[in-house]
Tab-separated table of C-alpha atoms in Angstrom:
chain	number	residue	atom	x	y	z
A	1	MET	CA	60.366	40.223	80.233
A	2	ASN	CA	59.012	41.884	77.096
A	3	CYS	CA	61.448	43.748	74.915
A	4	ILE	CA	60.170	46.901	73.193
A	5	PHE	CA	62.591	46.795	70.274
A	6	PRO	CA	63.155	43.418	68.573
A	7	MET	CA	66.624	44.540	67.431
A	8	LEU	CA	67.661	44.843	71.073
A	9	ALA	CA	66.494	41.361	72.061
A	10	ARG	CA	70.007	40.320	73.107
A	11	ALA	CA	70.342	43.372	75.355
A	12	CYS	CA	66.948	42.643	76.917
A	13	LEU	CA	67.955	39.023	77.497
A	14	ALA	CA	71.229	40.153	79.093
A	15	LEU	CA	69.287	42.481	81.408
A	16	ALA	CA	66.971	39.636	82.395
A	17	VAL	CA	69.901	37.319	83.148
A	18	SER	CA	71.767	39.974	85.157
A	19	SER	CA	68.673	40.782	87.228
A	20	VAL	CA	68.319	37.090	88.106
A	21	ALA	CA	71.999	36.946	89.076
A	22	LEU	CA	71.587	40.006	91.298
A	23	PHE	CA	68.609	38.390	92.986
A	24	GLU	CA	70.638	35.239	93.664
A	25	VAL	CA	73.454	37.273	95.214
A	26	ASP	CA	71.002	39.250	97.360
A	27	GLY	CA	69.307	36.018	98.412
A	28	ARG	CA	72.661	34.499	99.394
A	29	LEU	CA	73.593	37.568	101.441
A	30	ALA	CA	70.198	37.568	103.123
A	31	ALA	CA	70.633	33.886	103.990
A	32	GLN	CA	74.093	34.601	105.441
A	33	ALA	CA	72.688	37.436	107.534
A	34	GLN	CA	69.934	35.172	108.874
A	35	LEU	CA	72.430	32.465	109.798
A	36	SER	CA	74.664	34.855	111.703
A	37	ASN	CA	73.667	36.885	114.717
A	38	LEU	CA	70.893	39.301	113.677
A	39	ARG	CA	72.682	42.209	115.366
A	40	SER	CA	75.859	41.613	113.343
A	41	GLN	CA	76.901	43.589	110.279
A	42	LEU	CA	78.729	41.880	107.393
A	43	GLN	CA	81.504	43.732	105.538
A	44	ASP	CA	83.813	42.843	102.660
A	45	PRO	CA	87.608	43.177	102.785
A	46	ALA	CA	89.289	46.332	101.460
A	47	GLU	CA	89.799	46.083	97.711
A	48	GLY	CA	93.145	46.251	95.971
A	49	LEU	CA	95.148	45.453	99.078
A	50	GLY	CA	96.706	42.294	100.390
A	51	SER	CA	98.067	39.602	98.132
A	52	ALA	CA	96.623	37.953	95.036
A	53	PRO	CA	94.017	35.335	95.945
A	54	VAL	CA	94.938	31.654	95.924
A	55	ARG	CA	92.794	29.852	93.341
A	56	ASP	CA	91.598	26.294	92.813
A	57	ALA	CA	91.882	24.172	89.657
A	58	LEU	CA	88.832	25.897	88.126
A	59	ASN	CA	90.329	29.366	88.798
A	60	ARG	CA	87.866	30.172	91.601
A	61	PRO	CA	89.173	31.929	94.718
A	62	CYS	CA	89.808	29.499	97.584
A	63	LEU	CA	89.061	32.007	100.325
A	64	GLU	CA	85.717	33.602	101.156
A	65	ALA	CA	86.018	36.404	103.728
A	66	ALA	CA	83.559	38.753	105.429
A	67	GLY	CA	83.984	41.181	108.295
A	68	VAL	CA	81.492	40.967	111.138
A	69	SER	CA	80.934	43.633	113.773
A	70	ARG	CA	79.105	42.271	116.792
A	71	PRO	CA	78.051	44.497	119.739
A	72	HIS	CA	78.337	43.142	123.269
A	73	THR	CA	75.130	42.103	125.023
A	74	VAL	CA	75.799	43.868	128.322
A	75	ASN	CA	77.350	47.055	126.871
A	76	PRO	CA	76.207	47.625	123.251
A	77	ASP	CA	78.722	50.483	122.870
A	78	LEU	CA	81.543	47.905	122.821
A	79	VAL	CA	81.779	46.288	119.389
A	80	ASP	CA	83.861	43.203	118.525
A	81	HIS	CA	85.494	43.140	115.082
A	82	LEU	CA	85.602	39.614	113.670
A	83	VAL	CA	86.579	38.286	110.259
A	84	ARG	CA	84.805	35.137	109.056
A	85	LEU	CA	87.061	33.053	106.788
A	86	GLU	CA	86.001	30.053	104.706
A	87	ASN	CA	88.496	27.858	102.833
A	88	ARG	CA	86.892	26.195	99.799
A	89	CYS	CA	89.997	24.293	98.654
A	90	PRO	CA	91.630	20.963	99.573
A	91	ARG	CA	94.816	22.647	100.843
A	92	VAL	CA	95.842	24.584	103.921
A	93	LEU	CA	95.946	28.373	103.467
A	94	LYS	CA	98.474	30.472	105.387
A	95	LEU	CA	96.760	33.795	106.094
A	96	LYS	CA	97.521	37.111	107.728
A	97	VAL	CA	94.462	39.281	108.513
A	98	CYS	CA	95.149	42.959	109.281
A	99	TYR	CA	93.264	46.147	110.087
A	100	PHE	CA	93.337	48.563	107.139
A	101	THR	CA	95.465	51.362	108.620
A	102	GLU	CA	97.389	49.526	111.318
A	103	ASP	CA	100.065	46.896	111.633
A	104	HIS	CA	97.808	44.950	114.001
A	105	CYS	CA	97.590	41.535	112.298
A	106	LYS	CA	96.593	37.974	113.125
A	107	ALA	CA	98.421	35.104	111.409
A	108	LEU	CA	96.758	31.705	111.068
A	109	ASP	CA	96.660	28.484	109.082
A	110	LEU	CA	93.176	27.739	107.756
A	111	GLY	CA	92.677	24.027	107.123
A	112	ALA	CA	91.138	22.531	104.007
A	113	TYR	CA	87.368	23.140	103.761
A	114	LYS	CA	87.318	24.838	107.191
A	115	THR	CA	85.497	27.939	108.399
A	116	GLU	CA	86.875	30.106	111.184
A	117	GLU	CA	86.150	33.466	112.814
A	118	VAL	CA	89.192	35.578	113.710
A	119	PHE	CA	88.934	38.228	116.434
A	120	LEU	CA	90.738	41.353	115.186
A	121	GLY	CA	89.875	43.724	117.999
A	122	MET	CA	87.248	45.661	119.902
A	123	MET	CA	86.338	49.351	119.750
A	124	THR	CA	83.805	51.647	121.348
A	125	LYS	CA	80.892	52.653	119.071
A	126	VAL	CA	82.770	51.688	115.876
A	127	SER	CA	80.721	49.142	113.940
A	128	ARG	CA	82.353	49.599	110.513
A	129	PHE	CA	85.972	48.623	109.938
A	130	LYS	CA	88.263	47.779	107.033
A	131	PHE	CA	90.645	44.864	106.836
A	132	PHE	CA	92.849	43.147	104.301
A	133	ILE	CA	94.218	39.627	103.916
A	134	PHE	CA	97.594	38.285	102.810
A	135	GLN	CA	97.456	34.705	101.439
A	136	LYS	CA	100.150	32.117	100.755
């Protein structure tokens, strides 16, 4: 990347580094989408809700979560709402996964270094949904 103004070399370098980081994130998301069912849609949890994330010794969040909406094969109007949870820590996480506006929740214990999909519910023609997670 060529920088037009030599005085702004640091800013140009920062732009180059951030564009590489964005590419890595997009590549990771594309790889996740390829691994899951191609008809599924990935969604992040609602921000600012739930409890503070449990962290490991290096201050990284232990839990990775993504919402997945998956239409039925026979009747594509029916859509399952799943939440994919991945524990990246050597301890058991006690979780409660809830729909955004309802009290409908699922409680579970996610084992160390385990990945699990939680079925939240099913709706007709609703592929986007919000959820939040309480951690202990």
